[in-house]
PDB file of C-alpha atoms and ligand atoms in Angstrom:
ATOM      1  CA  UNK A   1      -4.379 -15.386 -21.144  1.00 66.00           C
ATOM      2  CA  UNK A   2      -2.624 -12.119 -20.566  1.00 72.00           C
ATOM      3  CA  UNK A   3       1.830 -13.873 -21.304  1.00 73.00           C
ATOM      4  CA  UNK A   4       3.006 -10.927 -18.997  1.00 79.00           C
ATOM      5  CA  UNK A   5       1.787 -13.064 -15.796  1.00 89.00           C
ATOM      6  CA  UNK A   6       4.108 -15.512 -16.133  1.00 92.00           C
ATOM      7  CA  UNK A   7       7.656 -14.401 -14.972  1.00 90.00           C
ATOM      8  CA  UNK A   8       9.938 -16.945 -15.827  1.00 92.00           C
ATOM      9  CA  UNK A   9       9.438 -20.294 -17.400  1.00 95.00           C
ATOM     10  CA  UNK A  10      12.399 -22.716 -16.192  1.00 94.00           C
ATOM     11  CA  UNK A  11      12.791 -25.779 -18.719  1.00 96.00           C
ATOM     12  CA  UNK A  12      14.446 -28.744 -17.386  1.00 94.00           C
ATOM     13  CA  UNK A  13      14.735 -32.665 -17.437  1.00 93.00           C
ATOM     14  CA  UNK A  14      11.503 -33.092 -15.602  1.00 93.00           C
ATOM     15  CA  UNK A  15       8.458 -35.035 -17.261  1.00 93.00           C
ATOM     16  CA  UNK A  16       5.379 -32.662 -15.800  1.00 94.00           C
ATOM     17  CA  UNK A  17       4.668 -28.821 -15.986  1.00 96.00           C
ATOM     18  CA  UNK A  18       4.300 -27.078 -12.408  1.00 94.00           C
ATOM     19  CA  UNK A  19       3.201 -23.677 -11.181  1.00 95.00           C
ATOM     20  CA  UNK A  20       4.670 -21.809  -8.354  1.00 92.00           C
ATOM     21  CA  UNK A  21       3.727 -18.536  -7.087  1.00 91.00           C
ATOM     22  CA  UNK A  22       6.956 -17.209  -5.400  1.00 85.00           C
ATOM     23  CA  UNK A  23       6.339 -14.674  -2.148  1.00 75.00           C
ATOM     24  CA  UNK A  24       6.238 -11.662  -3.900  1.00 79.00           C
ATOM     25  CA  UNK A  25       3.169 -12.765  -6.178  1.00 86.00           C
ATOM     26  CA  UNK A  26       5.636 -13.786  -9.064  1.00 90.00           C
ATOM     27  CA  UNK A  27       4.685 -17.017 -11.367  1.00 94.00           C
ATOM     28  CA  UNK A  28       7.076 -19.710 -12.420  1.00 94.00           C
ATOM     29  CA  UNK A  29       6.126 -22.549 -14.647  1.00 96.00           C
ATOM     30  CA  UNK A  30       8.741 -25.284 -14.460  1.00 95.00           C
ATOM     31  CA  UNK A  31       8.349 -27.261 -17.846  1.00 96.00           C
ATOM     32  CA  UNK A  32      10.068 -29.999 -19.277  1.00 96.00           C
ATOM     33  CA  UNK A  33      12.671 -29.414 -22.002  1.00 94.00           C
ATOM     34  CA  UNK A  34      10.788 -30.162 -25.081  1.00 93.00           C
ATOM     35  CA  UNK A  35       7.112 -28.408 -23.684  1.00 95.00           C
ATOM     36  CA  UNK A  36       5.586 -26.135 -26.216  1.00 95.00           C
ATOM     37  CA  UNK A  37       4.527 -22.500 -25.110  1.00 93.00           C
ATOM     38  CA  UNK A  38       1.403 -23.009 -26.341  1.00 94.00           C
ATOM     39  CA  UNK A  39       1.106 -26.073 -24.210  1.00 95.00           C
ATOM     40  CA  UNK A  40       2.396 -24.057 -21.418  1.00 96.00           C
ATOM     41  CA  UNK A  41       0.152 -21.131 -21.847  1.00 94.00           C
ATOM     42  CA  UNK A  42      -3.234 -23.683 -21.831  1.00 95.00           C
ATOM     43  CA  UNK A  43      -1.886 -25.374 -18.729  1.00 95.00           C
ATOM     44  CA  UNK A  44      -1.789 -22.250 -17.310  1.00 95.00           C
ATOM     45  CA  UNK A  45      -4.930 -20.693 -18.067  1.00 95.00           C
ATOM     46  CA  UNK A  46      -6.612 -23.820 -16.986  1.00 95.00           C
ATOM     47  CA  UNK A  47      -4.692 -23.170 -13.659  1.00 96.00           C
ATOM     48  CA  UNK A  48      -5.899 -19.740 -13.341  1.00 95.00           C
ATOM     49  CA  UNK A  49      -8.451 -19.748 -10.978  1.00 95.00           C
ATOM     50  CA  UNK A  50      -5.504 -21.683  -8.695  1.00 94.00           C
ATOM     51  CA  UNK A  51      -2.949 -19.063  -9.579  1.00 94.00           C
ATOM     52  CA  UNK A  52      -5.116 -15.672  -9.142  1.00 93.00           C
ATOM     53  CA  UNK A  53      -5.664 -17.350  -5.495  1.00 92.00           C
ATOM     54  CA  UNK A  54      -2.510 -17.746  -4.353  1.00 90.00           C
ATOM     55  CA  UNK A  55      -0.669 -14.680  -5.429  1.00 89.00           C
ATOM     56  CA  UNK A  56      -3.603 -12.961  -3.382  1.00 86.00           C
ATOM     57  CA  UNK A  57      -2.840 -14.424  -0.653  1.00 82.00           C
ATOM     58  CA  UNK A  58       1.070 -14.359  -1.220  1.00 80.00           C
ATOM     59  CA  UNK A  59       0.641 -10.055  -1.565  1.00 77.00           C
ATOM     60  CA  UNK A  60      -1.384 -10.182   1.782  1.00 71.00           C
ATOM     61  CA  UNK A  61       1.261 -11.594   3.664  1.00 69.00           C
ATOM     62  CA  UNK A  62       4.348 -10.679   1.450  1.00 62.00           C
ATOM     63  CA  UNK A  63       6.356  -8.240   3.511  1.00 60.00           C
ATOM     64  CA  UNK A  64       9.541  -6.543   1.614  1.00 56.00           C
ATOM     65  CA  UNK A  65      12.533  -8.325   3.272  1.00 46.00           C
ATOM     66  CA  UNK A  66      14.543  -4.950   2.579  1.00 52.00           C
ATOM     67  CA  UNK A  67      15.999  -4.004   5.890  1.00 70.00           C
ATOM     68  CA  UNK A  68      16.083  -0.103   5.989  1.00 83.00           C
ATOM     69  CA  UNK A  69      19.354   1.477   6.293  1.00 88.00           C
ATOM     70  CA  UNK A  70      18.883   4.824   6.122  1.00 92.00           C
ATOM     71  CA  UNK A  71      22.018   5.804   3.594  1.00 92.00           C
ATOM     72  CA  UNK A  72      22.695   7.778   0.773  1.00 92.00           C
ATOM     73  CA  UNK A  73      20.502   7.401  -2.247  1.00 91.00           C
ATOM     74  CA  UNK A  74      17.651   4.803  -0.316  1.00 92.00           C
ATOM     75  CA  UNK A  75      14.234   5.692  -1.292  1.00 90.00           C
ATOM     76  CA  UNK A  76      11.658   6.538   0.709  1.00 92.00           C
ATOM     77  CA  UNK A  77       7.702   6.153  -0.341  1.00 92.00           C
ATOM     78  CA  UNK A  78       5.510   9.514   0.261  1.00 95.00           C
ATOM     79  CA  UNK A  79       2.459  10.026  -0.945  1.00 95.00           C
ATOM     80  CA  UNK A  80       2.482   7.772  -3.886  1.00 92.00           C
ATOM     81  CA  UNK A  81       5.943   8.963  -4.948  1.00 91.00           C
ATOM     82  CA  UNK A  82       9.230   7.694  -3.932  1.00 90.00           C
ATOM     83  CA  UNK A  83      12.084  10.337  -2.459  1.00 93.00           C
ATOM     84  CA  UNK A  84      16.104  10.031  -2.439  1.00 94.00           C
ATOM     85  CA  UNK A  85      17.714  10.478   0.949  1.00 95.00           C
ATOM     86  CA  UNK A  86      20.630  12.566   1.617  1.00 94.00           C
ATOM     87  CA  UNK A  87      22.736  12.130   4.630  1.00 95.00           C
ATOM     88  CA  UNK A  88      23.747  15.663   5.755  1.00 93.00           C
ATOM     89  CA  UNK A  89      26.266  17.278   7.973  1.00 91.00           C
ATOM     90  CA  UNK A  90      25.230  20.272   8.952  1.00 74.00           C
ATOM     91  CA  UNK A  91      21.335  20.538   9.771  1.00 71.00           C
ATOM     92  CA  UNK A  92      19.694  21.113  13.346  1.00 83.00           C
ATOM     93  CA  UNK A  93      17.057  19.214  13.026  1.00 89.00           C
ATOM     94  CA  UNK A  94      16.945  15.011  11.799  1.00 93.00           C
ATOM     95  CA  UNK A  95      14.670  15.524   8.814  1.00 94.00           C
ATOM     96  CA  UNK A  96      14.137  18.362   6.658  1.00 93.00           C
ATOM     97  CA  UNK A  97      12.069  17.854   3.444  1.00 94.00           C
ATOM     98  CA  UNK A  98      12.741  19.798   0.913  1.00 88.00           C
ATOM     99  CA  UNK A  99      12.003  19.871  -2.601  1.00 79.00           C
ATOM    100  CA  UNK A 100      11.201  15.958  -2.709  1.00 87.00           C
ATOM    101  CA  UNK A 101      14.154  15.444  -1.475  1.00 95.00           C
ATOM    102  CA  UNK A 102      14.863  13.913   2.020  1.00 95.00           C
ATOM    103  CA  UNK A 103      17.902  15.129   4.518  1.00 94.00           C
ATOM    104  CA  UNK A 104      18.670  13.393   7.161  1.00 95.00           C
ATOM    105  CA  UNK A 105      21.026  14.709   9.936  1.00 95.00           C
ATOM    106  CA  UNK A 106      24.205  12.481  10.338  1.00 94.00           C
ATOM    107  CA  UNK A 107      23.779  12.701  13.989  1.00 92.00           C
ATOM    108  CA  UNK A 108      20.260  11.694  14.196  1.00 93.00           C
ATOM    109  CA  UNK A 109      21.273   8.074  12.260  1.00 92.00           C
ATOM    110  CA  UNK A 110      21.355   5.826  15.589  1.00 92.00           C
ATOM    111  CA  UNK A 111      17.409   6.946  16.088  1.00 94.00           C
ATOM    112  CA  UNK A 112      16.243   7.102  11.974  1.00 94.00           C
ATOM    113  CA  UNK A 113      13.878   4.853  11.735  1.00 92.00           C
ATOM    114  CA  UNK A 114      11.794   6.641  15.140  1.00 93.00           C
ATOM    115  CA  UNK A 115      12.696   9.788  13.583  1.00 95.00           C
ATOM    116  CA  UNK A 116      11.235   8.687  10.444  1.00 94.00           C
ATOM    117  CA  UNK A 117       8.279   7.132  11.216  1.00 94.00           C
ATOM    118  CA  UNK A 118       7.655  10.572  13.691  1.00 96.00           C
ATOM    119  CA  UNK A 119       7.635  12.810  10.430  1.00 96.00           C
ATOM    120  CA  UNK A 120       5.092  10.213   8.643  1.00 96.00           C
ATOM    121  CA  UNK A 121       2.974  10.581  11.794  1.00 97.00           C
ATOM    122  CA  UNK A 122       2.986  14.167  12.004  1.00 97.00           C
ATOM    123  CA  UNK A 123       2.259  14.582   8.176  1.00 97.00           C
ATOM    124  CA  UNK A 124      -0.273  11.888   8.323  1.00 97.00           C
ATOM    125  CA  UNK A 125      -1.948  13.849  10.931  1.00 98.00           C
ATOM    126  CA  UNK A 126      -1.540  17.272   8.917  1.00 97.00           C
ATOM    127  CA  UNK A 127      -2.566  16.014   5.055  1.00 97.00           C
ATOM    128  CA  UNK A 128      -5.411  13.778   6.325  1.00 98.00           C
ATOM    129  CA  UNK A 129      -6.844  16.493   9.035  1.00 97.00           C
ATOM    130  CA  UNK A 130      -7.631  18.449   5.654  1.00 97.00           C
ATOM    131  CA  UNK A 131      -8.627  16.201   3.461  1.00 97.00           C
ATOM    132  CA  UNK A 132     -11.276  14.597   6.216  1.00 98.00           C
ATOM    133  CA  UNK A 133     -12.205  18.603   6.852  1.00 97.00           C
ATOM    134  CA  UNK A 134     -13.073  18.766   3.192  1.00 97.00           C
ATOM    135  CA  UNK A 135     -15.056  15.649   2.526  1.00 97.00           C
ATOM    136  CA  UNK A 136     -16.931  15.788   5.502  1.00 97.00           C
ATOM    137  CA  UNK A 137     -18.269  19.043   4.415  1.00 96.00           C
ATOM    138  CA  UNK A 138     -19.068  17.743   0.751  1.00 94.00           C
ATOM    139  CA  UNK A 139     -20.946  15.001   2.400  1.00 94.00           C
ATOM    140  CA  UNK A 140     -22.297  17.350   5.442  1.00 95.00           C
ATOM    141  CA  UNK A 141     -20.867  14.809   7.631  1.00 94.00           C
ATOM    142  CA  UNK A 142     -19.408  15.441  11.315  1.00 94.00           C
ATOM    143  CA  UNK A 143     -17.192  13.843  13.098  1.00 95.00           C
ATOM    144  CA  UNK A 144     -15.302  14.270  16.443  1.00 96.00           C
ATOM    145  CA  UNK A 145     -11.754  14.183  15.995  1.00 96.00           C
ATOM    146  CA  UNK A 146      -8.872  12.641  13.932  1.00 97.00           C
ATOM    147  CA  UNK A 147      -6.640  10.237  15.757  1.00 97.00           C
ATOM    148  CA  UNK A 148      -3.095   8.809  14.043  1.00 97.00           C
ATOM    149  CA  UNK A 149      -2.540   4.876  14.701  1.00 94.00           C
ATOM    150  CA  UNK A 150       0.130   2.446  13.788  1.00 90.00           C
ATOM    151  CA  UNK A 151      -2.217  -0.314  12.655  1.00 85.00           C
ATOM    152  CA  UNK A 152      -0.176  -2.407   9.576  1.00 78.00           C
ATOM    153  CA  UNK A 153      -3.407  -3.636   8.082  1.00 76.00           C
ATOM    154  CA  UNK A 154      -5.881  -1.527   9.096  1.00 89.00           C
ATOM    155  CA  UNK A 155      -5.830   1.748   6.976  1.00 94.00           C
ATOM    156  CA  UNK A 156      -8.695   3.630   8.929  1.00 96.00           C
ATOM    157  CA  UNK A 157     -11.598   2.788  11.307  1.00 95.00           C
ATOM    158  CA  UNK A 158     -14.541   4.690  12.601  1.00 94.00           C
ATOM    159  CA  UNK A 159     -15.587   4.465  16.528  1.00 93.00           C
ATOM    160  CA  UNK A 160     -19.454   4.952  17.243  1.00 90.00           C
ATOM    161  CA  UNK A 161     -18.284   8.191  18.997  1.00 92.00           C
ATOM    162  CA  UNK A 162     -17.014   9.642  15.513  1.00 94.00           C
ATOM    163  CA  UNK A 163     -13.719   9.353  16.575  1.00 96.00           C
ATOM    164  CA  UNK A 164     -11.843   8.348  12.689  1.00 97.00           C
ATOM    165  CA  UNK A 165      -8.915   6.798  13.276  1.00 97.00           C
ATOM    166  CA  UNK A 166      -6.532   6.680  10.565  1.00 97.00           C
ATOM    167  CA  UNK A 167      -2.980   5.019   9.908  1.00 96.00           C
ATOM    168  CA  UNK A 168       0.286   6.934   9.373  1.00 96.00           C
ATOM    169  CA  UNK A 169       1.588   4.170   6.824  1.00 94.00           C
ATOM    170  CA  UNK A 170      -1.670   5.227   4.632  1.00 96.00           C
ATOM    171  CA  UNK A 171       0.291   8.592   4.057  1.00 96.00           C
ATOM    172  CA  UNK A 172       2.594   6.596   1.826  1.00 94.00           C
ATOM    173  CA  UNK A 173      -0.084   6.263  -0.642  1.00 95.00           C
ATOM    174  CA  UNK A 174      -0.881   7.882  -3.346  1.00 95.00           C
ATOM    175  CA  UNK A 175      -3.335  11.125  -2.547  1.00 97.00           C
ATOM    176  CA  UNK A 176      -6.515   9.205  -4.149  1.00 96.00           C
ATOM    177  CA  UNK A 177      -5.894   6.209  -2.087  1.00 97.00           C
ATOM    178  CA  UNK A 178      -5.805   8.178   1.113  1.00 98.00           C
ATOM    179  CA  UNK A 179      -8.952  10.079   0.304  1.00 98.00           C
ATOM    180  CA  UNK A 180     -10.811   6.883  -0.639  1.00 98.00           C
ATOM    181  CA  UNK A 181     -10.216   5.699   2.986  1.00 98.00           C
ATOM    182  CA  UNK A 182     -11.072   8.562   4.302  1.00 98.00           C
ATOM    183  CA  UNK A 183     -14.184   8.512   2.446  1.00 98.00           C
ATOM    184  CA  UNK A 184     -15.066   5.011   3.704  1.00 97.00           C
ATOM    185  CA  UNK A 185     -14.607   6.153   7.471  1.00 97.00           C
ATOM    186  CA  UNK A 186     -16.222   8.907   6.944  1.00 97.00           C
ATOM    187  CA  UNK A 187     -19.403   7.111   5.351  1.00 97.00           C
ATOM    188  CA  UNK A 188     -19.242   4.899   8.221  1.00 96.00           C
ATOM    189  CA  UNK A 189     -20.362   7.353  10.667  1.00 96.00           C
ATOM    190  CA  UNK A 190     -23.666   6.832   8.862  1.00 95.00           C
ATOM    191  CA  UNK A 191     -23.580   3.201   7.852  1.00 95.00           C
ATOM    192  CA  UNK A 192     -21.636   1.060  10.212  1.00 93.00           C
ATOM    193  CA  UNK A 193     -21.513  -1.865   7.704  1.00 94.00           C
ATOM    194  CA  UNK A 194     -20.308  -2.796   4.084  1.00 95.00           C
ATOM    195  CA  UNK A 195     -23.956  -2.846   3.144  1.00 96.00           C
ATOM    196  CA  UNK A 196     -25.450  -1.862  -0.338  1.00 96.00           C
ATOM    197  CA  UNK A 197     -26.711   1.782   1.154  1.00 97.00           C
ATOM    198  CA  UNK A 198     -22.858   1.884   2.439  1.00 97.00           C
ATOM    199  CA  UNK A 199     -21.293   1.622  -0.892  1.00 97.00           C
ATOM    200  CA  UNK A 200     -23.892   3.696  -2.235  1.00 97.00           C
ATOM    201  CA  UNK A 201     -22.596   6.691  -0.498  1.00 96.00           C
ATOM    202  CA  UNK A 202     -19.185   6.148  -0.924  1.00 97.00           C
ATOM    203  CA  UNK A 203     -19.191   5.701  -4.725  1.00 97.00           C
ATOM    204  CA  UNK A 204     -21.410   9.089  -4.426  1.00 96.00           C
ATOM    205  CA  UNK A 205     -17.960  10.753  -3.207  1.00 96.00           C
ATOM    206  CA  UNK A 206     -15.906   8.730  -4.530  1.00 96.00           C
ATOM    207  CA  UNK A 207     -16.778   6.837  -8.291  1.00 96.00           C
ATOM    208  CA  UNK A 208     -13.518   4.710  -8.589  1.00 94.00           C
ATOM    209  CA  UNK A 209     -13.461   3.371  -5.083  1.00 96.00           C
ATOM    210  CA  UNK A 210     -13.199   0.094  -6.252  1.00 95.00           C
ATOM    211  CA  UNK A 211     -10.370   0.963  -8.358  1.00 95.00           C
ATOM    212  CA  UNK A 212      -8.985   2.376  -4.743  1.00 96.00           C
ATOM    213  CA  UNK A 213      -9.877  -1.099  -3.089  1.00 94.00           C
ATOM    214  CA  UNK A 214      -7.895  -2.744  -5.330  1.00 91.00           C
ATOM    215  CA  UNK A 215      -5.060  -0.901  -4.857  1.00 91.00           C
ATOM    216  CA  UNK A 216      -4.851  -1.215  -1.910  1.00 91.00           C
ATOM    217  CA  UNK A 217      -4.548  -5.120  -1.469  1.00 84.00           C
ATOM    218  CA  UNK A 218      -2.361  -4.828  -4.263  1.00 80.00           C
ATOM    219  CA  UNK A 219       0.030  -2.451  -2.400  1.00 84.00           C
ATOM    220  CA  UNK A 220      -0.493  -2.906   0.766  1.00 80.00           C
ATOM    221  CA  UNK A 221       3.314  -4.486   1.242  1.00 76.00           C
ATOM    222  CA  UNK A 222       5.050  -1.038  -0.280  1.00 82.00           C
ATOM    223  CA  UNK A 223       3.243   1.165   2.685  1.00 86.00           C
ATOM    224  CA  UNK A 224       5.275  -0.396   4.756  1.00 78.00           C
ATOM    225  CA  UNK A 225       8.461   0.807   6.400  1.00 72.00           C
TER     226      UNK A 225
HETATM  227 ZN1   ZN B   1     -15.309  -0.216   6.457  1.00 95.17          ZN
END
């Protein structure tokens, strides 16, 4: 058993070891006082199966509770990497970003978080236009057009039409992670499901998509905003 998945082990009075998986996928083991860690470390491999479970399905649905506030020195997830902002005086427009670094116009703050999530639409739109451009080609795939939503869960789709539609919260990922979805909804204009033939072709573009997969359910709470 890997030690580093258990966060905290709180000993007390109590007469029976117990698991919990807290929202944000974190496991505590409650022991009694005079427990031994190897004790504790069997109990909780035998629990593992039990434990894997629910911390999936606690990063599904955990959401950060961290209100944004759009002040000096917050950080802001693009592309994989996280950026400062700076609240500036003297700029025309709301956002300017510039050299990883985010400005923000003082007189924009009452409409930030629109403003915001405007800029992550419009670079959405701009990176992933490219990127779809590009691996279409590889593949010799075509497709209609490129549409932004604001689906939470929902990273891309693929209408019959060839319409791909793609979510601006995906732009917070890291560049691999956006080209693996883009990948899948491009492959989808062939293959409409998940099936072997489908994954196929996708692994032919892209080897580590599971890798990608993964990282995604993992994640999926940080593209959030
Ligand atoms: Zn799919």
């Amino acid at each position: 058993m890997d030690k580093g998945l258990i966060k905290q082990i709180i000993r007390s009075k109590r007469r029976t070891l117990a698991l919990q998986v807290t929202p944000d996928a974190s496991l505590i083991v409650r022991a009694p006082e005079k427990v031994s860690e190897e004790t504790i470390f069997t109990f909780v491999q035998k629990k593992i199966k039990w434990i894997l479970h629910h911390q999936k399905l606690a990063r599904e649905s955990f959401r950060p509770s961290v209100k944004r506030e759009f002040v000096d020195g917050e950080r802001f997830l693009y592309l994989g990497e996280w950026h400062t902002l700076f609240v500036i005086q003297d700029v025309t427009r709301p956002i300017v970003f510039n050299e990883k670094k985010f400005l923000f116009s003082e007189s924009f703050l009452s409409d930030a978080k629109q403003l915001f999530e405007q800029w992550y639409r419009k670079q959405a739109y701009e990176v992933i236009k490219d990127r779809v451009r590009l691996y279409a080609e590889t593949a010799g795939l075509s497709f209609k057009r490129i549409s932004i939503t604001g689906a939470w869960k929902r990273w891309g789709s693929c209408e019959p039409k060839g319409t791909l539609n793609f979510s601006w919260r995906l732009i917070m990922a890291p560049m691999k992670i956006v080209d693996y979805v883009i990948v899948h909804e491009l492959v989808h204009l062939e293959e409409r499901n998940h099936s072997r033939n489908f994954r196929e072709k996708v692994r032919l573009l892209f080897p580590n998509y599971q890798q990608a997969e993964m990282w995604l359910k993992d994640n999926r709470w940080l593209l959030n905003f």
